[in-house]
Short mmCIF file of C-alpha atoms and ligand atoms in Angstrom, two decimals:
data_model
loop_
_atom_site.label_atom_id
_atom_site.label_comp_id
_atom_site.label_asym_id
_atom_site.label_seq_id
_atom_site.Cartn_x
_atom_site.Cartn_y
_atom_site.Cartn_z
CA MET M 47 95.59 93.41 58.99
CA HIS M 48 91.96 92.33 58.78
CA HIS M 49 89.95 90.68 56.51
CA PHE M 50 86.71 92.15 55.47
CA HIS M 51 87.23 94.18 52.66
CA TYR M 52 86.06 95.84 49.76
CA ILE M 53 85.82 93.75 46.59
CA GLU M 54 83.19 96.74 43.76
CA LYS M 55 80.99 97.68 46.11
CA GLU M 56 80.75 94.95 48.23
CA LEU M 57 82.07 93.49 52.06
CA TYR M 58 83.67 90.92 52.12
CA CYS M 59 85.33 88.37 54.51
CA GLU M 60 88.32 86.47 53.35
CA GLU M 61 86.95 85.39 50.54
CA VAL M 62 82.82 85.03 51.04
CA PRO M 63 80.34 87.44 50.18
CA VAL M 64 78.63 88.71 53.51
CA SER M 65 75.14 88.97 52.34
CA ASP M 66 76.75 85.05 51.03
CA VAL M 67 76.15 84.27 54.43
CA ALA M 68 73.28 86.32 56.07
CA LEU M 69 71.38 85.01 52.54
CA GLU M 70 72.26 81.23 54.46
CA VAL M 71 71.70 81.83 57.90
CA GLY M 72 69.50 85.28 58.16
CA THR M 73 70.61 87.97 60.19
CA PRO M 74 71.59 89.28 63.01
CA PHE M 75 75.08 87.04 63.47
CA TYR M 76 78.34 87.36 64.42
CA LEU M 77 80.93 86.42 61.74
CA TYR M 78 84.94 86.00 62.51
CA SER M 79 87.47 85.50 59.74
CA HIS M 80 89.96 81.65 60.08
CA ALA M 81 92.56 83.80 58.37
CA THR M 82 92.49 86.99 60.79
CA LEU M 83 92.06 85.33 64.12
CA ARG M 84 95.36 83.24 63.20
CA GLN M 85 96.99 85.83 62.18
CA HIS M 86 97.21 88.02 65.47
CA PHE M 87 97.27 85.00 68.01
CA ARG M 88 99.77 84.86 66.11
CA ALA M 89 101.13 88.48 65.90
CA VAL M 90 100.94 87.57 70.42
CA ASP M 91 102.46 84.80 70.07
CA HIS M 92 105.60 84.91 67.86
CA ALA M 93 106.59 88.67 69.04
CA PHE M 94 108.14 86.43 72.28
CA ASP M 95 109.76 84.14 69.90
CA GLY M 96 112.88 83.83 71.27
CA LEU M 97 112.10 83.88 75.29
CA LYS M 98 109.96 80.73 77.27
CA HIS M 99 106.90 81.18 77.29
CA LEU M 100 102.15 80.72 76.49
CA THR M 101 100.45 82.39 75.39
CA CYS M 102 96.92 81.95 77.10
CA PHE M 103 94.50 83.44 75.32
CA SER M 104 91.56 85.19 77.14
CA VAL M 105 87.99 83.14 77.12
CA LYS M 106 86.28 85.71 77.74
CA ALA M 107 86.62 87.87 75.25
CA ASN M 108 84.75 84.73 73.04
CA SER M 109 84.24 81.45 74.40
CA ASN M 110 82.90 79.40 71.52
CA ILE M 111 84.89 76.37 71.40
CA ALA M 112 85.53 76.21 67.80
CA ILE M 113 87.84 79.37 68.17
CA LEU M 114 89.49 77.87 71.62
CA ARG M 115 90.64 74.73 69.19
CA LEU M 116 91.39 77.22 67.61
CA PHE M 117 94.17 78.69 69.05
CA ALA M 118 94.37 75.80 70.38
CA LEU M 119 96.06 74.34 67.25
CA GLU M 120 98.55 76.90 67.16
CA GLY M 121 99.80 75.39 71.14
CA GLY M 122 97.58 78.43 72.91
CA GLY M 123 97.06 78.19 76.21
CA MET M 124 93.46 79.78 77.89
CA ASP M 125 93.65 81.84 80.69
CA ILE M 126 89.83 81.66 82.06
CA VAL M 127 87.29 82.92 85.14
CA SER M 128 85.34 80.33 85.38
CA GLY M 129 84.47 76.76 86.19
CA GLY M 130 82.43 77.11 83.19
CA GLU M 131 85.55 78.65 81.11
CA LEU M 132 87.31 75.52 82.16
CA TYR M 133 84.65 73.27 80.49
CA ARG M 134 85.17 74.98 77.18
CA SER M 135 88.25 74.44 76.69
CA LEU M 136 88.69 71.62 78.18
CA LYS M 137 86.08 69.63 75.01
CA ALA M 138 87.83 73.03 73.12
CA GLY M 139 91.31 70.64 73.17
CA VAL M 140 93.07 72.42 75.22
CA ALA M 141 95.55 70.84 77.25
CA PRO M 142 94.37 71.23 81.15
CA ASN M 143 98.16 72.82 81.41
CA LYS M 144 98.47 75.13 79.57
CA ILE M 145 94.98 76.64 81.23
CA VAL M 146 95.84 79.18 83.49
CA TYR M 147 92.85 79.98 86.53
CA SER M 148 91.89 83.72 87.32
CA GLY M 149 89.19 85.98 89.42
CA VAL M 150 88.02 87.39 92.57
CA GLY M 151 85.30 84.90 93.32
CA LYS M 152 86.43 81.70 92.36
CA GLN M 153 84.10 79.05 93.69
CA THR M 154 84.61 75.78 95.44
CA GLU M 155 82.82 73.50 93.29
CA ASP M 156 84.90 75.46 89.98
CA LEU M 157 88.23 75.10 91.99
CA GLU M 158 87.75 71.69 92.54
CA TYR M 159 87.25 71.25 88.31
CA ALA M 160 89.66 72.85 87.77
CA LEU M 161 92.19 70.83 90.49
CA ARG M 162 91.64 67.93 89.43
CA SER M 163 91.85 68.85 85.87
CA ASP M 164 94.76 69.66 86.85
CA ILE M 165 95.25 73.25 85.28
CA LEU M 166 99.02 74.73 85.06
CA MET M 167 98.56 77.66 87.80
CA PHE M 168 95.17 79.79 90.03
CA ASN M 169 95.87 83.27 89.80
CA VAL M 170 94.31 83.62 93.73
CA GLU M 171 93.30 87.12 94.34
CA SER M 172 92.45 87.26 97.99
CA PRO M 173 93.97 85.70 100.94
CA LEU M 174 91.03 83.52 102.01
CA GLU M 175 91.00 82.35 98.95
CA ILE M 176 95.13 81.02 99.39
CA LEU M 177 93.09 79.66 101.97
CA LYS M 178 90.07 77.50 100.84
CA LEU M 179 92.68 76.53 98.19
CA ASN M 180 95.42 74.91 100.21
CA GLU M 181 91.87 72.69 102.44
CA ILE M 182 90.24 72.41 99.36
CA SER M 183 93.74 70.62 97.17
CA GLY M 184 94.63 68.53 100.75
CA ARG M 185 90.77 67.49 100.56
CA LEU M 186 91.22 66.29 97.15
CA SER M 187 95.25 65.24 98.05
CA ARG M 188 96.78 67.22 95.36
CA LYS M 189 99.03 69.78 94.78
CA ALA M 190 97.11 73.62 94.08
CA ARG M 191 100.58 75.55 91.68
CA ILE M 192 99.23 79.21 92.54
CA ALA M 193 100.41 82.82 91.68
CA ILE M 194 99.34 86.00 93.57
CA ARG M 195 97.77 88.12 91.18
CA VAL M 196 99.27 91.55 92.58
CA ASN M 197 96.99 94.54 92.35
CA PRO M 198 101.08 96.83 91.09
CA ASP M 199 98.08 100.65 91.56
CA VAL M 200 99.49 101.46 88.07
CA ASP M 201 96.80 103.53 85.97
CA PRO M 202 96.48 101.33 82.86
CA LYS M 203 94.30 104.43 81.76
CA THR M 204 92.04 103.13 79.83
CA HIS M 205 87.60 103.33 80.77
CA PRO M 206 87.37 102.73 84.33
CA TYR M 207 84.94 100.13 84.54
CA ILE M 208 87.99 98.48 82.28
CA SER M 209 90.96 98.70 84.45
CA THR M 210 91.39 96.53 87.36
CA GLY M 211 94.98 97.09 88.36
CA LEU M 212 94.87 100.10 90.34
CA ARG M 213 94.55 99.66 94.02
CA GLU M 214 91.02 101.16 94.12
CA ASN M 215 90.30 97.87 91.88
CA LYS M 216 88.54 94.86 93.74
CA PHE M 217 91.30 92.87 91.42
CA GLY M 218 94.46 91.41 92.85
CA ILE M 219 96.89 91.55 96.71
CA ASP M 220 98.06 94.94 96.66
CA ILE M 221 101.84 94.57 96.30
CA ASN M 222 102.44 95.56 99.35
CA ASP M 223 100.71 92.89 101.05
CA ALA M 224 102.22 90.37 98.30
CA LEU M 225 104.81 89.42 100.45
CA GLU M 226 103.45 88.79 103.53
CA GLN M 227 101.31 86.41 101.32
CA TYR M 228 103.73 84.78 99.95
CA THR M 229 105.03 83.83 102.68
CA LEU M 230 101.97 81.76 104.05
CA ALA M 231 101.64 80.56 101.05
CA ALA M 232 105.34 79.15 101.34
CA SER M 233 103.57 77.63 104.27
CA LEU M 234 101.11 75.89 103.64
CA GLU M 235 101.09 71.86 103.11
CA ASN M 236 98.98 71.77 99.57
CA LEU M 237 100.21 74.81 97.30
CA GLU M 238 103.53 74.89 95.49
CA ILE M 239 103.97 78.78 94.64
CA SER M 240 104.70 78.66 90.86
CA GLY M 241 104.74 82.52 89.28
CA VAL M 242 103.34 85.86 89.89
CA SER M 243 100.36 87.53 88.01
CA CYS M 244 98.48 90.75 87.34
CA HIS M 245 96.48 92.14 85.05
CA ILE M 246 96.15 95.89 85.23
CA GLY M 247 92.91 96.52 82.27
CA SER M 248 92.00 96.31 79.53
CA GLN M 249 92.20 98.26 75.93
CA LEU M 250 95.98 100.31 76.57
CA THR M 251 96.88 101.83 74.03
CA GLN M 252 100.19 103.60 74.89
CA VAL M 253 103.27 100.17 76.29
CA SER M 254 103.82 102.68 79.89
CA PRO M 255 102.08 100.71 82.25
CA PHE M 256 102.53 97.51 81.58
CA VAL M 257 106.82 98.76 81.28
CA ASP M 258 105.77 99.74 85.35
CA ALA M 259 103.67 97.06 86.23
CA LEU M 260 106.50 94.42 85.42
CA GLY M 261 109.14 96.36 87.22
CA LYS M 262 107.33 96.00 90.13
CA LEU M 263 106.44 92.53 90.20
CA TYR M 264 110.51 92.65 90.21
CA GLY M 265 110.83 93.66 93.35
CA LEU M 266 108.50 91.61 94.19
CA ILE M 267 110.29 88.52 91.93
CA GLY M 268 113.47 90.02 94.40
CA GLU M 269 112.52 90.43 97.72
CA LEU M 270 110.40 86.36 97.40
CA GLU M 271 113.58 84.79 95.81
CA SER M 272 115.66 86.87 98.71
CA LYS M 273 112.85 85.11 100.70
CA GLY M 274 113.62 81.82 99.41
CA ILE M 275 110.88 81.61 97.11
CA LYS M 276 111.64 80.42 94.02
CA ILE M 277 109.29 81.87 89.98
CA ASN M 278 108.76 79.75 87.92
CA TYR M 279 106.01 82.14 86.31
CA LEU M 280 105.53 85.85 85.89
CA ASP M 281 101.98 86.66 84.06
CA LEU M 282 101.60 89.86 81.96
CA GLY M 283 97.53 89.53 82.06
CA GLY M 284 95.97 90.98 78.99
CA GLY M 285 94.94 94.89 77.94
CA LEU M 286 96.47 95.38 74.99
CA GLY M 287 94.25 97.84 73.05
CA ILE M 288 92.55 97.86 68.91
CA THR M 289 91.52 100.80 66.81
CA TYR M 290 87.32 100.25 67.28
CA ASP M 291 87.70 104.25 66.06
CA THR M 292 91.62 105.79 66.03
CA GLU M 293 92.81 104.35 68.57
CA GLU M 294 96.43 104.38 67.68
CA PRO M 295 97.78 101.34 70.13
CA PRO M 296 100.97 99.80 69.92
CA HIS M 297 101.42 96.35 68.17
CA PRO M 298 102.06 93.35 69.64
CA ARG M 299 105.96 93.36 67.99
CA GLU M 300 106.11 97.06 70.51
CA TYR M 301 104.84 95.27 72.58
CA ALA M 302 107.04 92.56 72.94
CA ALA M 303 109.34 94.67 72.56
CA ALA M 304 108.94 97.48 75.73
CA ILE M 305 108.94 94.33 77.74
CA LYS M 306 111.65 92.77 76.32
CA ALA M 307 113.60 95.50 77.11
CA GLU M 308 113.00 95.43 80.76
CA LEU M 309 113.28 91.42 81.42
CA GLN M 310 115.53 91.16 84.08
CA THR M 311 116.20 87.54 82.92
CA GLU M 312 115.88 84.91 80.84
CA ASP M 313 114.63 82.31 83.77
CA LEU M 314 111.00 82.98 83.39
CA THR M 315 108.29 81.99 81.70
CA LEU M 316 106.42 84.35 80.64
CA ILE M 317 102.99 84.20 80.27
CA LEU M 318 100.72 86.29 78.13
CA GLU M 319 97.24 86.15 78.72
CA PRO M 320 96.14 88.93 74.82
CA GLY M 321 91.71 88.27 74.06
CA ARG M 322 90.98 91.78 72.57
CA VAL M 323 93.92 91.95 70.70
CA ILE M 324 93.99 89.23 69.01
CA MET M 325 89.55 88.08 68.63
CA GLY M 326 88.52 92.40 68.62
CA ASN M 327 88.58 92.82 64.68
CA GLY M 328 88.08 89.95 63.85
CA GLY M 329 84.71 89.62 64.49
CA ILE M 330 82.05 91.66 62.70
CA LEU M 331 78.11 91.55 63.77
CA VAL M 332 76.07 91.67 60.96
CA THR M 333 72.46 93.04 61.82
CA LYS M 334 70.23 94.00 59.04
CA VAL M 335 68.02 98.04 58.56
CA LEU M 336 63.79 96.86 59.80
CA TYR M 337 63.00 100.80 59.92
CA THR M 338 64.10 103.46 59.14
CA LYS M 339 63.28 106.10 60.46
CA PRO M 340 63.60 110.12 60.52
CA THR M 341 61.86 112.10 62.67
CA ARG M 342 61.89 116.32 63.89
CA GLU M 343 65.59 116.01 65.43
CA LYS M 344 67.18 113.34 63.67
CA THR M 345 66.88 109.94 61.37
CA PHE M 346 66.80 106.71 63.22
CA PHE M 347 68.24 103.18 61.70
CA VAL M 348 66.36 100.43 63.92
CA VAL M 349 68.59 97.24 63.61
CA ASP M 350 67.29 93.95 63.88
CA ALA M 351 70.63 93.50 65.63
CA ALA M 352 70.72 94.56 69.81
CA MET M 353 72.81 95.06 72.84
CA ASN M 354 71.48 91.94 74.05
CA ASP M 355 73.62 90.35 71.13
CA LEU M 356 76.06 93.62 71.67
CA MET M 357 76.60 95.70 75.13
CA ARG M 358 79.49 97.42 75.32
CA PRO M 359 78.36 100.33 73.84
CA ALA M 360 75.14 100.45 76.36
CA LEU M 361 78.07 99.09 78.58
CA TYR M 362 81.28 101.83 77.92
CA ASP M 363 79.75 103.77 75.68
CA SER M 364 81.32 102.11 72.92
CA TYR M 365 82.26 103.24 69.43
CA HIS M 366 82.12 100.31 66.62
CA MET M 367 82.78 101.93 63.18
CA ILE M 368 79.43 100.68 61.04
CA GLN M 369 79.89 99.67 57.43
CA PRO M 370 77.18 98.81 55.17
CA VAL M 371 77.63 95.80 52.77
CA LYS M 372 77.07 96.67 49.81
CA THR M 373 77.67 100.38 49.53
CA SER M 374 75.81 102.85 47.47
CA ASP M 375 76.91 106.03 46.30
CA ARG M 376 74.31 108.32 48.24
CA GLU M 377 74.33 111.25 50.07
CA LYS M 378 76.08 111.32 53.68
CA ILE M 379 73.48 112.24 56.87
CA LYS M 380 73.76 111.56 61.00
CA ALA M 381 71.89 109.64 61.95
CA ASP M 382 71.44 106.92 65.22
CA VAL M 383 71.84 103.36 64.60
CA VAL M 384 69.04 101.25 66.87
CA GLY M 385 68.33 98.07 68.67
CA PRO M 386 64.27 96.80 68.97
CA ILE M 387 65.10 96.26 72.76
CA CYS M 388 62.91 99.24 74.91
CA GLU M 389 65.97 100.54 76.27
CA SER M 390 67.82 103.86 75.43
CA SER M 391 70.92 102.66 76.21
CA ASP M 392 70.27 100.34 73.29
CA PHE M 393 71.95 101.68 70.67
CA PHE M 394 75.11 101.13 68.92
CA ALA M 395 75.77 104.56 67.28
CA LYS M 396 74.64 107.96 67.97
CA GLY M 397 74.75 111.40 66.25
CA ARG M 398 76.75 109.01 63.54
CA GLU M 399 78.17 110.69 59.71
CA MET M 400 76.85 107.60 56.76
CA GLU M 401 75.93 106.08 54.22
CA SER M 402 71.46 106.84 54.13
CA CYS M 403 70.77 102.99 54.20
CA ARG M 404 66.96 101.33 53.02
CA GLN M 405 64.78 98.92 54.28
CA GLY M 406 66.49 95.64 54.40
CA GLU M 407 69.72 96.28 53.82
CA LEU M 408 72.48 94.57 55.58
CA LEU M 409 75.28 97.02 58.05
CA ALA M 410 78.74 95.33 59.74
CA ILE M 411 78.81 96.80 62.69
CA MET M 412 82.81 96.47 62.88
CA SER M 413 85.14 95.29 65.39
CA ALA M 414 83.33 92.95 67.99
CA GLY M 415 84.76 90.32 67.75
CA ALA M 416 86.47 90.23 71.72
CA TYR M 417 82.71 90.16 74.78
CA GLY M 418 80.82 90.43 71.83
CA PHE M 419 79.40 87.20 71.69
CA SER M 420 80.42 86.14 75.20
CA MET M 421 78.33 88.07 76.47
CA ALA M 422 75.65 88.51 74.74
CA SER M 423 72.34 87.70 76.78
CA ASN M 424 68.22 87.05 76.31
CA TYR M 425 67.11 89.95 77.11
CA ASN M 426 64.08 90.69 76.15
CA SER M 427 63.36 87.81 75.04
CA ARG M 428 65.60 87.45 72.10
CA PRO M 429 67.09 83.84 70.87
CA ARG M 430 71.45 85.12 70.61
CA ALA M 431 72.24 85.26 67.46
CA CYS M 432 73.84 82.55 65.60
CA GLU M 433 78.20 82.70 65.29
CA VAL M 434 80.02 82.35 61.57
CA MET M 435 83.43 81.62 60.78
CA VAL M 436 84.67 82.31 57.36
CA LYS M 437 88.12 79.91 56.09
CA GLY M 438 88.77 81.35 52.58
CA ASP M 439 86.49 80.36 49.82
CA ARG M 440 83.97 78.76 52.65
CA PHE M 441 81.48 79.29 55.37
CA TYR M 442 81.30 76.65 58.80
CA THR M 443 77.95 77.57 61.42
CA ILE M 444 79.97 77.68 64.54
CA ARG M 445 77.31 78.28 66.48
CA GLU M 446 73.34 78.46 65.78
CA ARG M 447 71.17 81.01 66.38
CA GLU M 448 68.94 80.91 69.34
CA THR M 449 65.27 78.90 69.59
CA PHE M 450 61.90 80.49 71.37
CA GLU M 451 62.23 76.90 72.68
CA ASP M 452 65.70 77.41 73.52
CA LEU M 453 64.47 79.91 75.39
CA ILE M 454 61.95 78.15 77.91
CA LYS M 455 64.83 75.91 77.97
CA GLY M 456 64.78 74.79 81.82
CA GLU M 457 62.25 76.38 82.90
CA THR M 458 58.74 74.67 84.51
CA ILE M 459 55.97 75.74 85.36
CA PRO M 460 54.42 74.51 89.20
CA ASP M 461 51.98 72.08 90.10
CA PHE M 462 50.10 75.23 91.93
CA LEU M 463 49.92 77.20 88.75
C1 PLP T 530 89.55 90.08 80.43
C2 PLP T 530 91.31 89.66 81.29
C3 PLP T 530 92.32 89.56 80.00
C4 PLP T 530 92.22 89.36 78.66
O1 PLP T 530 91.67 90.82 78.47
P1 PLP T 530 91.91 91.60 76.91
O2 PLP T 530 92.02 92.97 77.12
O3 PLP T 530 90.43 91.30 75.98
O4 PLP T 530 93.62 90.88 76.06
C5 PLP T 530 93.80 88.11 80.04
N1 PLP T 530 93.79 88.52 81.75
C6 PLP T 530 93.15 88.49 82.48
C7 PLP T 530 93.36 88.21 84.46
C8 PLP T 530 90.95 88.99 82.54
O5 PLP T 530 90.44 88.84 84.01
#
């Protein structure tokens, strides 16, 4: 469920006509629905009611501090992958003891920052990281709570670029080597074993890979307990998919039911790290048709958003529904919707059956809330778009459109030039 819908022939976000926002802020822009995001957060969080759990939003899906604040107010924590994401989370008012930190390449400065901030848990991903974290904790006179992110070698059956829990992937420590690494970590003075974690991939449309991973984690937890290593947190990662096109992913309720059915103990606190399932359908990218360009081959709609604004089609060949902000009764044609960037991968749709549109009209690229703005760049020296949040009948700019001055911020020309 989301709150982007038509009234008469006009696309609304909650009670605001999308075209009203365009008049005020220009195009392209990201538009998020507060009600949708809150509802999606609750759908995940409340699905686990009755169990000790913490829902840590995956900041990389959308890192705007207004959005992080929204989830913090709902009682959420954060799953971060960098010092920058920790900074954002703290600025947004997230409690440090609700922050977990994953990532294969955590840097010394970032580890120090996280230790000083006293975050809940480090999900460590390699033997050398265990040693490094122990060394840094000692130096800062702290104790780092850790989980080992294990690679359970289950196939998430998703796009290979967003699959992370196969043995061939760079993430985590092979579950078969985990016992040895836990034993080592337990012997180190400045580490405290706190949990077991995994994250097997993104945009999963079945529950079975989650269940398989959970089974393997329980196997490991059993072995650890027999060695006297006590586990408090079971971090299942994120990865639940959404409908972009015709996918039929499980509802968070079904996901939770499948997890609950496998639970072997209620002592552990579950950690969930949802990103896409909360954000994805809570945001759209609104763009204007700059040119219609019929060629002998096909028709191109050249729009003012580009791959620098929304990289997913270029990166994963992913599908986004495209809808007119004002529907017409014009015939449907097959068209390519493309951006202005000098790359052939700069497209939003190819050979798409869609209502014919005209120069100056607005299009909504749907399901763009997750991995949209957070992956945006300045390629082709395009200022990044603004972000707007709708609540009821009002809208608020939560990030201004960048200016040309922003583009050269920090650049200098050395004296010899
Ligand atoms: C990206 C990521 C997530 C979120 O994944 P979604 O598919 O967006 O739910 C959760 N945990 C970790 C460690 C991640 O890297």
